[in-house]
Amino acid sequence: MRNIKEIAQLSGVSKSTVSRVISGSGYASQEARDKVLKVIQELQYKPNAVARAMVSQRTHNIGVLIYRREYPVASHPFYGKILDAILASASSMNYSVFVTTDHEMSLRSADFMLEKRVDGLILISRLEQNVIDHIGKFGVPYIMVNGSTDVPGVIHIVNRDQNGGLEAARHLSGLGHRRIFMLAGPQSHRSHHLRLEGFRAYMNGQRAEFGDSDIAYLLASTFEEGYRMMKEHWEHFRSRSYTAVFGTNDMIALGAMKFLMEHSVSVPGQVAVMGFDDNDVASILTPSLTTVRVDTEKMGRLACVMLDKLIRHEPVEETAVELEPQLVIRDSTRRF
Amino acid sequence: MRNIKEIAQLSGVSKSTVSRVISGSGYASQEARDKVLKVIQELQYKPNAVARAMVSQRTHNIGVLIYRREYPVASHPFYGKILDAILASASSMNYSVFVTTDHEMSLRSADFMLEKRVDGLILISRLEQNVIDHIGKFGVPYIMVNGSTDVPGVIHIVNRDQNGGLEAARHLSGLGHRRIFMLAGPQSHRSHHLRLEGFRAYMNGQRAEFGDSDIAYLLASTFEEGYRMMKEHWEHFRSRSYTAVFGTNDMIALGAMKFLMEHSVSVPGQVAVMGFDDNDVASILTPSLTTVRVDTEKMGRLACVMLDKLIRHEPVEETAVELEPQLVIRDSTRRF
DNA sequence: TTTCTCTGTGAGACCGTTCCCATATGAGAT
DNA sequence: ATCTCATATGGGAACGGTCTCACAGAGAAA
């Protein structure tokens, strides 16, 4: 393969001069510059990033680690969106991105990145303490996005889920709904937990009746599980004459909505359905889903910008960024 | 940072011996082996992949390049699936994956990968000739997945779209549908073109009436465009009393279905709707969408396996792999 | 004239590995 | 006794860049 030495010989200068021309720093006469650039152009020479990384101790690569038990991961309607945003931002900042997905939270996939000497790491979704400790030991800067653990000192970007839950409750209450059934995703996951808490806080604040019997706890935050739990609680649901369902994410809500529609329950005519996240499917469905929007685009962008600062040892103002979610009213909810 | 030299000093051997212990090749006494491994364990030493790549001229990285004009890319219900499969396969084969998405087909993003010296490249979606030429010049092995161009010699993996289109026609005809309206995605794209051709071939073979007036050509293969074109042809649709709609992908079909349902047309009661791809949304919707399944999982896996062969200079049997699609009958179609 | 500064250039160390080669030792064959 | 051969080890070049440093010439300031 072509290298800088070959360019140097062909243009009749030393490799030092070639290096200077390429980097643009240091002195190089116009004459030398022209000769070198001409040869580079002719040979279609591209500097070897591996060698560069070797000496500069900077790879200009960042790693994105997504842990998720269920498929899909990259094409996941929520995590995939964050990934998309990261890819776009990173590219505009001249970083290349290693993407690793894993189903168990093993140290292996973390090591995979660490060996490759990435400049920084973006960790998406919940992470266990030992993985964080492991990564921390390496001195590689990292940022957590939408993580579950509140490890002190770890820089993380999250959605203000509690507020979102509160907004959802306010919206449904405002429409006149008094009996609301909640499908709550795994409470070990920060988002689902806080969304429930926010919702509960509003209801309690309003002295509205909302207690443990109004909540179904799901084992997964999937469409199937939403459908399954709606089915399982169907008798209960009818006997208590609920008029609304709130799922702690869109897929859950969509699963519930599918069950309802299969049982000829009109949405939103008889029962209003509301989700959280605002993924692409939410707006596509008939009826389109009222939801609380999480700004995944900003999450990804901020993650890149902040990680870049960490990498360049610039000061980072905040250790925790919380993004405000936004109520998106569509067709699946209406005044009761 | 820790390096092999430091390990050598601490274990009282030369760096050559340490290298041998780590790689497992060459001679090393049990005694030396133990000492070295102990130090490695204590220091949590990980060999530097950048330095390794430097001398071995193998990075164990592959690049995935996805060009797509519209958002989303990574989270796209079809391309995202392929990406997911690639990530899983690559990881099990000990490759790390660079993911790059781009909206225009620029040489820049290709260069981005080439400079980083990936061992191989997987190109997803349509690629223009100049980009292919550019990459070809570098001698980096590459594979095209679901590409549009039939460049001779380029190894590619595609779905047998023509057969799929044919199966779709056979299915709808078999159900008794005689008047079928087709929403055809951009014909510059191989898949959409062949799906239409396969469909047309079956219809003509059956001497069924299916002509140009039964086809609407879309500008994009999106949900919105499917909706828009269904709307635009609504009068035409009704006047010709069509009983079925076939979209050349699921999103198009879903867009059309949304329009129909909004206009109180019962699906599949009055009009049957059929798509192509079988993405996650297709099974979620009510009614669930009858479609033709593309084996994205296998596409991704094969891409990795074949690329690995190319990288290791092993012979690759086929230059073009065509995967057989599979009819998936769900609730959106029924006997007319 | 001498000294200083700016411009321009090349030699060579270095980044962290791998791998080839030289060397050493003890056992078994000749 | 010498010759092989397998085992074991370390020295040092190489991979392809960056960067520091030494040095040289030219013009300006002393």
XYZ file of C-alpha atoms (C1' of nucleotides) in Angstrom:
732
model
C 0.000 0.000 0.000
C 0.992 3.572 -0.605
C 2.568 5.396 2.251
C 4.006 8.739 3.071
C 7.505 7.617 2.243
C 6.516 6.768 -1.288
C 4.858 10.141 -1.700
C 8.011 11.757 -0.410
C 10.269 9.971 -2.871
C 8.058 10.677 -5.839
C 7.806 14.359 -5.023
C 11.488 14.637 -4.205
C 11.104 15.839 -0.639
C 11.396 14.236 2.774
C 8.505 12.542 4.538
C 8.601 15.321 7.087
C 7.693 17.804 4.415
C 4.915 15.595 3.120
C 3.543 15.303 6.612
C 3.616 19.068 6.963
C 1.797 19.583 3.694
C -0.889 17.125 4.633
C -1.469 18.444 8.109
C -1.177 22.032 6.974
C 0.891 22.920 10.012
C 4.491 23.956 9.937
C 6.395 25.530 7.095
C 6.317 24.309 3.553
C 7.145 26.343 0.458
C 4.545 26.787 -2.200
C 6.745 24.878 -4.563
C 7.041 21.852 -2.279
C 3.360 22.032 -1.478
C 2.396 21.877 -5.140
C 4.651 18.964 -5.913
C 3.410 16.931 -2.990
C -0.263 17.618 -3.578
C 0.137 16.696 -7.217
C 1.587 13.306 -6.352
C -1.058 12.734 -3.691
C -3.737 13.510 -6.206
C -2.259 11.212 -8.811
C -1.809 8.252 -6.521
C -5.143 8.773 -4.775
C -3.185 8.610 -1.572
C -5.090 8.551 1.718
C -3.218 8.784 4.994
C -3.494 5.661 7.081
C -5.741 6.379 10.019
C -4.389 3.427 11.945
C -0.851 4.746 11.871
C -2.112 8.185 12.740
C -4.019 6.853 15.704
C -0.951 4.998 16.795
C 1.194 8.058 17.226
C -1.409 10.641 18.075
C -3.126 8.395 20.608
C -6.423 9.545 19.158
C -8.483 7.293 16.952
C -11.339 9.687 16.202
C -13.588 6.725 16.794
C -16.325 6.555 19.333
C -18.142 3.468 20.433
C -21.854 3.093 20.965
C -22.893 0.252 23.195
C -26.526 -0.778 23.276
C -27.660 -3.450 25.649
C -31.099 -4.839 25.142
C -32.523 -8.197 25.884
C -35.051 -8.282 23.077
C -34.656 -7.877 19.363
C -34.539 -5.591 17.557
C -31.843 -3.227 18.684
C -30.647 -0.978 15.890
C -34.065 -1.012 14.302
C -35.791 -0.517 17.630
C -38.293 2.317 17.285
C -36.809 4.150 20.250
C -33.161 3.166 20.626
C -32.763 3.115 16.889
C -33.773 6.748 16.772
C -31.118 7.675 19.285
C -28.600 5.706 17.300
C -29.606 7.512 14.149
C -29.082 10.847 15.806
C -25.711 9.797 17.137
C -24.566 8.593 13.736
C -25.542 11.855 12.108
C -23.949 14.051 14.758
C -20.788 12.021 15.064
C -20.251 12.083 11.354
C -20.600 15.848 11.234
C -18.002 16.062 13.985
C -15.638 13.804 12.079
C -15.951 10.827 14.316
C -16.472 7.313 13.089
C -18.793 5.169 15.115
C -18.419 1.611 16.275
C -21.797 0.161 17.047
C -22.090 -2.818 19.341
C -25.282 -4.408 20.453
C -25.495 -7.100 23.038
C -28.194 -9.080 24.712
C -26.507 -9.845 27.945
C -24.575 -7.170 29.660
C -21.222 -8.865 29.414
C -17.862 -7.293 29.895
C -16.882 -8.831 26.610
C -18.562 -6.306 24.383
C -17.169 -3.510 26.477
C -13.694 -4.976 26.158
C -14.238 -5.220 22.469
C -14.427 -1.433 22.310
C -11.783 -0.755 24.893
C -9.202 -2.805 23.013
C -9.953 -0.913 19.879
C -9.024 2.216 21.775
C -12.015 4.332 21.073
C -11.705 7.954 22.136
C -14.980 7.746 23.991
C -18.023 5.654 24.635
C -21.752 6.242 24.566
C -23.692 3.762 26.629
C -27.354 3.392 25.849
C -29.903 1.828 28.132
C -29.465 0.262 31.464
C -26.027 -0.735 32.559
C -24.973 -2.730 35.535
C -22.541 -1.392 38.049
C -19.752 -3.828 37.250
C -19.714 -2.842 33.597
C -19.523 0.804 34.536
C -16.728 0.138 36.994
C -14.904 -1.849 34.373
C -15.138 0.911 31.805
C -14.319 3.538 34.378
C -11.047 1.822 35.187
C -9.837 2.333 31.659
C -9.949 6.062 31.753
C -11.989 6.217 28.571
C -14.525 9.022 28.775
C -18.089 7.865 28.523
C -21.619 9.148 28.625
C -24.808 7.348 29.485
C -27.931 7.978 27.480
C -31.304 7.038 28.807
C -29.589 4.899 31.395
C -31.190 3.338 34.393
C -28.574 3.666 37.007
C -27.985 6.848 38.828
C -24.327 6.417 39.433
C -22.999 9.596 40.981
C -20.529 11.429 38.807
C -21.367 9.577 35.630
C -22.406 12.043 32.993
C -25.763 11.110 31.636
C -28.521 12.347 29.413
C -32.059 11.403 30.210
C -35.580 12.391 29.484
C -37.528 14.071 32.278
C -39.782 11.073 32.519
C -41.498 12.092 35.699
C -42.770 15.252 34.089
C -43.881 13.249 31.106
C -45.910 10.910 33.265
C -47.416 13.911 34.931
C -48.337 15.501 31.633
C -49.988 12.292 30.524
C -52.105 12.215 33.650
C -52.979 15.858 33.272
C -54.015 15.332 29.670
C -56.264 12.356 30.382
C -57.746 13.964 33.458
C -58.327 17.130 31.551
C -60.350 15.171 29.027
C -62.615 14.025 31.788
C -61.257 10.554 32.347
C -61.616 9.421 35.946
C -60.947 5.712 35.684
C -57.542 5.193 34.071
C -55.796 1.877 33.764
C -52.034 1.846 33.668
C -49.778 -0.647 31.932
C -46.424 -0.128 33.600
C -43.231 -1.457 32.025
C -40.476 -3.048 34.094
C -39.936 -0.933 37.165
C -36.264 -1.784 37.293
C -35.960 0.500 34.332
C -35.657 4.118 35.317
C -37.919 5.464 32.575
C -40.842 3.199 33.232
C -40.538 3.732 36.924
C -40.485 7.509 36.741
C -43.274 7.664 34.224
C -45.417 5.744 36.621
C -44.359 7.920 39.515
C -45.105 11.114 37.666
C -48.479 9.829 36.666
C -49.267 8.716 40.194
C -48.094 12.003 41.645
C -50.502 13.973 39.501
C -53.417 11.689 40.243
C -52.751 11.825 43.947
C -52.372 15.557 43.795
C -55.797 15.793 42.217
C -57.251 13.436 44.782
C -58.298 11.321 41.826
C -58.781 7.680 42.530
C -55.722 5.841 41.324
C -54.298 2.996 43.320
C -52.422 -0.245 42.995
C -55.390 -2.058 41.537
C -55.289 0.339 38.623
C -51.796 -0.673 37.647
C -50.643 -3.763 35.799
C -46.912 -4.444 35.938
C -45.444 -5.851 32.765
C -42.420 -8.073 32.418
C -41.212 -6.445 29.236
C -41.801 -3.176 27.486
C -42.941 -4.760 24.247
C -45.975 -4.738 22.028
C -46.657 -8.406 22.783
C -46.504 -7.877 26.504
C -48.839 -4.895 26.273
C -51.300 -7.016 24.334
C -50.933 -9.926 26.722
C -51.482 -7.891 29.855
C -54.434 -6.061 28.420
C -55.938 -9.440 27.667
C -55.156 -10.763 31.107
C -56.794 -7.789 32.779
C -59.683 -7.580 30.391
C -62.330 -8.796 32.832
C -60.979 -6.575 35.539
C -60.890 -3.708 33.059
C -64.526 -4.096 32.114
C -65.784 -4.646 35.604
C -64.129 -1.443 36.783
C -65.363 0.398 33.693
C -62.083 2.112 32.859
C -62.270 4.745 30.160
C -58.591 5.159 29.425
C -55.345 3.218 29.226
C -51.895 4.658 29.669
C -48.867 2.600 28.696
C -45.410 3.636 29.836
C -44.221 3.414 26.273
C -45.784 3.410 22.838
C -45.305 -0.254 22.098
C -47.113 -1.232 25.266
C -49.947 1.162 24.489
C -50.124 -0.117 20.928
C -50.352 -3.704 22.114
C -53.198 -2.775 24.403
C -54.886 -0.841 21.652
C -54.683 -3.804 19.316
C -56.412 -5.970 21.890
C -59.125 -3.407 22.419
C -59.800 -3.012 18.730
C -59.921 -6.750 18.252
C -62.648 -6.790 20.857
C -64.611 -4.123 19.097
C -63.857 -1.499 21.663
C -63.771 1.799 19.868
C -60.642 3.872 20.381
C -60.979 6.645 21.345
C -64.797 6.425 21.376
C -65.138 4.057 24.288
C -61.601 3.929 25.606
C -58.801 6.419 25.196
C -55.270 5.084 24.769
C -52.075 6.930 25.433
C -48.422 5.994 25.129
C -44.967 7.461 25.680
C -41.919 8.062 23.428
C -43.563 9.053 20.169
C -41.914 6.525 17.940
C -42.611 6.330 14.244
C -45.336 3.762 14.586
C -47.371 5.937 16.903
C -48.268 8.415 14.188
C -48.831 5.755 11.575
C -51.498 3.742 13.286
C -55.203 4.224 12.959
C -56.117 5.851 15.220
C -52.843 7.683 15.614
C -51.551 7.519 19.138
C -51.546 10.354 21.632
C -48.216 10.186 23.380
C -45.438 12.050 25.150
C -42.571 12.825 22.869
C -38.985 12.144 23.874
C -36.472 14.218 21.991
C -34.251 11.406 20.771
C -32.652 13.616 18.193
C -31.407 15.987 20.849
C -30.319 13.115 23.046
C -28.056 11.778 20.351
C -26.723 15.167 19.416
C -26.003 16.188 22.980
C -24.326 12.868 23.655
C -21.897 13.507 20.824
C -21.246 17.106 21.708
C -20.634 16.367 25.360
C -18.525 13.318 24.664
C -16.425 15.366 22.309
C -15.819 17.861 25.079
C -14.800 15.114 27.450
C -12.442 13.712 24.867
C -10.829 17.092 24.353
C -10.640 17.656 28.077
C -12.834 20.672 27.862
C -14.970 21.458 30.869
C -18.470 20.037 30.810
C -20.944 22.191 32.656
C -23.547 19.703 33.667
C -23.088 16.180 34.836
C -26.725 15.363 34.188
C -28.822 16.655 31.331
C -32.550 16.269 31.545
C -34.632 16.902 28.462
C -38.165 18.086 28.699
C -40.673 15.792 27.011
C -43.559 17.127 25.037
C -47.198 16.147 24.932
C -48.347 15.112 21.458
C -52.098 14.934 21.122
C -53.404 12.711 18.358
C -56.489 10.670 17.663
C -56.413 7.959 20.292
C -57.636 10.187 23.103
C -60.681 12.395 23.306
C -62.968 13.995 25.805
C -64.932 11.467 27.762
C -1.032 3.529 29.102
C 0.070 0.020 29.798
C 1.919 -1.700 27.048
C 3.622 -4.962 26.353
C 6.975 -3.595 27.405
C 5.714 -2.800 30.865
C 4.273 -6.282 31.198
C 7.628 -7.674 30.121
C 9.563 -5.722 32.716
C 7.216 -6.601 35.544
C 7.279 -10.281 34.723
C 11.004 -10.314 34.127
C 10.950 -11.509 30.555
C 11.346 -9.880 27.164
C 8.493 -8.388 25.220
C 8.923 -11.150 22.666
C 8.014 -13.706 25.286
C 5.022 -11.706 26.398
C 3.853 -11.489 22.829
C 4.194 -15.241 22.487
C 2.241 -15.900 25.645
C -0.564 -13.621 24.527
C -0.820 -14.981 21.032
C -0.349 -18.557 22.179
C 1.950 -19.280 19.283
C 5.640 -20.050 19.563
C 7.482 -21.448 22.544
C 7.067 -20.249 26.083
C 7.843 -22.234 29.206
C 5.111 -22.889 31.676
C 6.994 -20.831 34.184
C 7.211 -17.793 31.924
C 3.624 -18.233 30.876
C 2.404 -18.167 34.471
C 4.387 -15.097 35.407
C 3.205 -13.149 32.396
C -0.442 -14.102 32.739
C -0.369 -13.132 36.382
C 0.926 -9.660 35.630
C -1.573 -9.245 32.799
C -4.367 -10.202 35.135
C -3.208 -7.821 37.823
C -2.787 -4.836 35.559
C -5.952 -5.556 33.593
C -3.810 -5.250 30.527
C -5.499 -5.314 27.139
C -3.417 -5.442 23.975
C -3.717 -2.353 21.856
C -5.740 -3.219 18.790
C -4.459 -0.174 16.934
C -0.853 -1.280 17.197
C -1.858 -4.792 16.272
C -3.673 -3.585 13.211
C -0.646 -1.550 12.287
C 1.687 -4.482 11.987
C -0.737 -7.202 10.985
C -2.406 -5.024 8.371
C -5.724 -6.362 9.584
C -8.033 -4.230 11.669
C -10.813 -6.758 12.252
C -13.154 -3.913 11.532
C -15.750 -3.886 8.846
C -17.674 -0.896 7.634
C -21.366 -0.730 6.899
C -22.450 2.053 4.617
C -26.110 2.885 4.319
C -27.279 5.498 1.881
C -30.796 6.675 2.187
C -32.394 9.946 1.381
C -35.094 9.845 4.000
C -34.907 9.463 7.728
C -34.728 7.174 9.547
C -31.787 5.063 8.514
C -30.539 2.902 11.336
C -34.023 2.662 12.763
C -35.603 2.068 9.389
C -37.973 -0.880 9.633
C -36.280 -2.664 6.769
C -32.683 -1.471 6.583
C -32.469 -1.398 10.336
C -33.276 -5.078 10.394
C -30.450 -5.842 8.039
C -28.160 -3.727 10.150
C -29.222 -5.591 13.251
C -28.430 -8.910 11.623
C -25.054 -7.656 10.489
C -24.177 -6.398 13.946
C -25.047 -9.719 15.524
C -23.208 -11.813 12.971
C -20.151 -9.608 12.836
C -19.822 -9.655 16.572
C -19.960 -13.436 16.682
C -17.212 -13.494 14.080
C -15.088 -11.121 16.118
C -15.433 -8.153 13.880
C -16.199 -4.668 15.075
C -18.521 -2.654 12.916
C -18.287 0.930 11.776
C -21.695 2.202 10.807
C -22.019 5.167 8.501
C -25.222 6.579 7.193
C -25.465 9.239 4.593
C -28.166 11.051 2.740
C -26.345 11.877 -0.397
C -24.166 9.330 -1.991
C -20.941 11.191 -1.518
C -17.467 9.886 -1.846
C -16.757 11.472 1.498
C -18.417 8.841 3.626
C -16.761 6.143 1.605
C -13.396 7.782 2.142
C -14.171 8.006 5.801
C -14.196 4.223 5.960
C -11.364 3.678 3.546
C -8.999 5.853 5.554
C -9.821 3.961 8.672
C -8.604 0.892 6.886
C -11.490 -1.443 7.348
C -10.906 -5.019 6.301
C -14.069 -4.994 4.269
C -17.208 -3.060 3.443
C -20.889 -3.851 3.308
C -22.869 -1.483 1.153
C -26.567 -1.316 1.730
C -29.080 0.097 -0.715
C -28.523 1.698 -4.014
C -25.089 2.888 -4.918
C -23.970 4.934 -7.844
C -21.344 3.742 -10.211
C -18.743 6.322 -9.264
C -18.847 5.348 -5.614
C -18.411 1.707 -6.521
C -15.522 2.527 -8.808
C -13.945 4.613 -6.091
C -14.155 1.837 -3.547
C -13.066 -0.734 -6.063
C -9.845 1.164 -6.686
C -8.822 0.699 -3.093
C -8.723 -3.033 -3.207
C -10.915 -3.293 -0.143
C -13.292 -6.221 -0.483
C -16.941 -5.276 -0.427
C -20.383 -6.741 -0.748
C -23.616 -5.120 -1.769
C -26.800 -5.932 0.057
C -30.148 -5.187 -1.475
C -28.427 -2.959 -3.973
C -29.965 -1.479 -7.037
C -27.196 -1.626 -9.511
C -26.323 -4.796 -11.275
C -22.670 -4.142 -11.687
C -21.094 -7.231 -13.152
C -18.629 -8.908 -10.857
C -19.743 -7.135 -7.736
C -20.778 -9.661 -5.152
C -24.256 -8.930 -3.982
C -27.066 -10.344 -1.923
C -30.595 -9.604 -2.909
C -34.097 -10.811 -2.391
C -35.778 -12.597 -5.289
C -38.207 -9.749 -5.629
C -39.691 -10.847 -8.887
C -40.859 -14.099 -7.350
C -42.245 -12.172 -4.431
C -44.290 -9.948 -6.686
C -45.535 -13.031 -8.440
C -46.528 -14.672 -5.180
C -48.412 -11.571 -4.156
C -50.373 -11.610 -7.389
C -51.052 -15.307 -7.050
C -52.296 -14.844 -3.509
C -54.662 -12.017 -4.327
C -55.912 -13.710 -7.482
C -56.384 -16.932 -5.598
C -58.633 -15.100 -3.177
C -60.835 -14.090 -6.062
C -59.650 -10.521 -6.540
C -59.880 -9.409 -10.152
C -59.444 -5.666 -9.875
C -56.179 -4.953 -8.090
C -54.638 -1.527 -7.690
C -50.913 -1.264 -7.404
C -48.883 1.346 -5.566
C -45.432 1.033 -7.056
C -42.401 2.531 -5.329
C -39.632 4.303 -7.251
C -38.818 2.228 -10.285
C -35.208 3.293 -10.228
C -34.919 1.029 -7.252
C -34.348 -2.567 -8.218
C -36.667 -4.044 -5.582
C -39.679 -1.945 -6.396
C -39.152 -2.452 -10.081
C -38.887 -6.231 -9.883
C -41.800 -6.559 -7.509
C -43.937 -4.740 -10.019
C -42.588 -6.849 -12.862
C -43.240 -10.100 -11.052
C -46.740 -8.997 -10.246
C -47.401 -7.928 -13.771
C -45.961 -11.146 -15.176
C -48.359 -13.259 -13.166
C -51.359 -11.148 -14.057
C -50.518 -11.232 -17.729
C -49.945 -14.966 -17.564
C -53.411 -15.386 -16.135
C -54.849 -13.104 -18.743
C -56.171 -11.061 -15.868
C -56.834 -7.454 -16.593
C -53.955 -5.427 -15.261
C -52.589 -2.519 -17.156
C -50.926 0.826 -16.748
C -54.064 2.462 -15.462
C -53.993 0.064 -12.530
C -50.602 1.280 -11.381
C -49.715 4.419 -9.483
C -46.052 5.323 -9.432
C -44.810 6.814 -6.171
C -41.941 9.208 -5.666
C -40.806 7.637 -2.441
C -41.303 4.336 -0.722
C -42.696 5.841 2.451
C -45.827 5.648 4.513
C -46.670 9.245 3.720
C -46.297 8.742 0.017
C -48.466 5.629 0.138
C -51.139 7.622 1.921
C -50.812 10.537 -0.428
C -51.081 8.496 -3.581
C -54.014 6.486 -2.298
C -55.728 9.755 -1.635
C -54.854 11.137 -5.018
C -56.239 8.083 -6.775
C -59.265 7.702 -4.539
C -61.815 8.758 -7.101
C -60.224 6.620 -9.749
C -60.098 3.752 -7.269
C -63.771 3.918 -6.498
C -64.910 4.387 -10.062
C -62.985 1.305 -11.138
C -64.281 -0.650 -8.128
C -60.959 -2.129 -7.119
C -61.120 -4.796 -4.425
C -57.457 -4.986 -3.509
C -54.340 -2.841 -3.142
C -50.789 -4.066 -3.400
C -47.951 -1.838 -2.286
C -44.391 -2.662 -3.234
C -43.402 -2.385 0.372
C -45.130 -2.474 3.729
C -44.890 1.200 4.482
C -46.589 2.091 1.231
C -49.321 -0.473 1.867
C -49.748 0.777 5.406
C -50.106 4.341 4.206
C -52.784 3.259 1.786
C -54.511 1.228 4.451
C -54.584 4.192 6.769
C -56.290 6.262 4.119
C -58.849 3.534 3.446
C -59.679 3.098 7.094
C -60.033 6.810 7.576
C -62.619 6.708 4.831
C -64.516 3.917 6.493
C -63.487 1.341 3.967
C -63.320 -1.966 5.762
C -60.031 -3.841 5.416
C -60.170 -6.656 4.444
C -63.982 -6.655 4.201
C -64.304 -4.269 1.291
C -60.743 -3.931 0.144
C -57.807 -6.276 0.697
C -54.387 -4.701 1.317
C -51.060 -6.341 0.811
C -47.491 -5.221 1.298
C -43.945 -6.455 0.924
C -40.987 -6.872 3.344
C -42.725 -7.984 6.517
C -41.336 -5.359 8.806
C -42.238 -5.217 12.480
C -45.091 -2.819 11.990
C -46.877 -5.116 9.562
C -47.773 -7.644 12.230
C -48.611 -5.024 14.812
C -51.299 -3.164 12.963
C -54.966 -3.877 13.093
C -55.670 -5.548 10.811
C -52.283 -7.192 10.575
C -50.835 -6.930 7.130
C -50.524 -9.750 4.644
C -47.134 -9.379 3.054
C -44.168 -11.067 1.426
C -41.384 -11.679 3.858
C -37.800 -10.778 3.047
C -35.266 -12.694 5.064
C -33.279 -9.764 6.385
C -31.695 -11.883 9.054
C -30.169 -14.179 6.484
C -29.142 -11.229 4.334
C -27.104 -9.775 7.155
C -25.627 -13.078 8.168
C -24.651 -14.036 4.641
C -23.153 -10.626 4.052
C -20.846 -11.127 7.023
C -19.931 -14.693 6.173
C -19.174 -13.893 2.563
C -17.284 -10.741 3.374
C -15.192 -12.686 5.843
C -14.306 -15.135 3.104
C -13.309 -12.327 0.797
C -11.183 -10.808 3.526
C -9.403 -14.092 4.113
C -8.983 -14.620 0.389
C -11.016 -17.763 0.501
C -12.937 -18.644 -2.637
C -16.513 -17.430 -2.769
C -18.757 -19.716 -4.752
C -21.457 -17.379 -5.916
C -21.121 -13.823 -7.048
C -24.845 -13.216 -6.600
C -27.001 -14.638 -3.861
C -30.739 -14.492 -4.273
C -32.928 -15.253 -1.304
C -36.372 -16.659 -1.739
C -39.099 -14.513 -0.177
C -42.006 -16.033 1.659
C -45.691 -15.259 1.574
C -47.071 -14.311 4.974
C -50.842 -14.370 5.117
C -52.412 -12.243 7.817
C -55.648 -10.399 8.351
C -55.591 -7.657 5.739
C -56.532 -9.957 2.868
C -59.422 -12.318 2.523
C -61.509 -14.066 -0.112
C -63.523 -11.673 -2.164
C 30.028 42.959 10.537
C 27.472 40.372 13.883
C 23.243 38.842 15.751
C 18.510 37.796 15.530
C 14.393 36.071 13.486
C 11.679 33.940 10.090
C 11.211 30.431 6.624
C 12.131 25.986 4.920
C 13.891 21.303 5.117
C 15.362 16.627 6.538
C 16.996 13.155 10.060
C 15.455 10.286 13.388
C 12.890 8.972 17.668
C 8.572 7.258 18.852
C 3.709 5.054 19.208
C 2.736 -0.648 20.666
C 2.663 -4.477 18.595
C 4.366 -8.849 15.534
C 7.661 -11.602 13.722
C 12.066 -12.980 11.924
C 16.393 -14.236 13.332
C 20.289 -15.169 16.403
C 21.507 -17.604 20.308
C 21.470 -20.990 24.244
C 20.652 -25.317 26.435
C 19.729 -30.132 27.121
C 18.446 -34.619 25.191
C 18.930 -38.127 22.040
C 21.104 -39.997 17.753
C 25.296 -41.164 15.330
C 32.706 -37.041 20.941
C 30.025 -34.360 17.681
C 25.619 -33.507 15.404
C 20.980 -32.846 15.202
C 16.669 -31.153 16.956
C 13.184 -29.425 19.947
C 12.538 -25.996 23.391
C 13.119 -21.457 25.133
C 14.412 -16.647 25.024
C 15.687 -11.906 23.645
C 17.158 -8.303 20.175
C 15.650 -5.479 16.739
C 13.404 -4.312 12.289
C 9.039 -3.189 10.521
C 4.228 -1.202 10.151
C 3.047 4.320 8.586
C 2.528 8.047 10.342
C 3.729 12.673 13.782
C 6.702 15.577 15.942
C 10.895 17.476 17.922
C 15.125 19.101 16.843
C 19.097 20.556 14.271
C 20.520 23.172 10.667
C 20.762 26.398 6.697
C 19.868 30.567 4.192
C 17.975 35.202 3.840
C 16.765 39.483 5.286
C 16.431 42.840 9.144
C 18.186 45.025 13.219
C 22.178 46.137 16.022
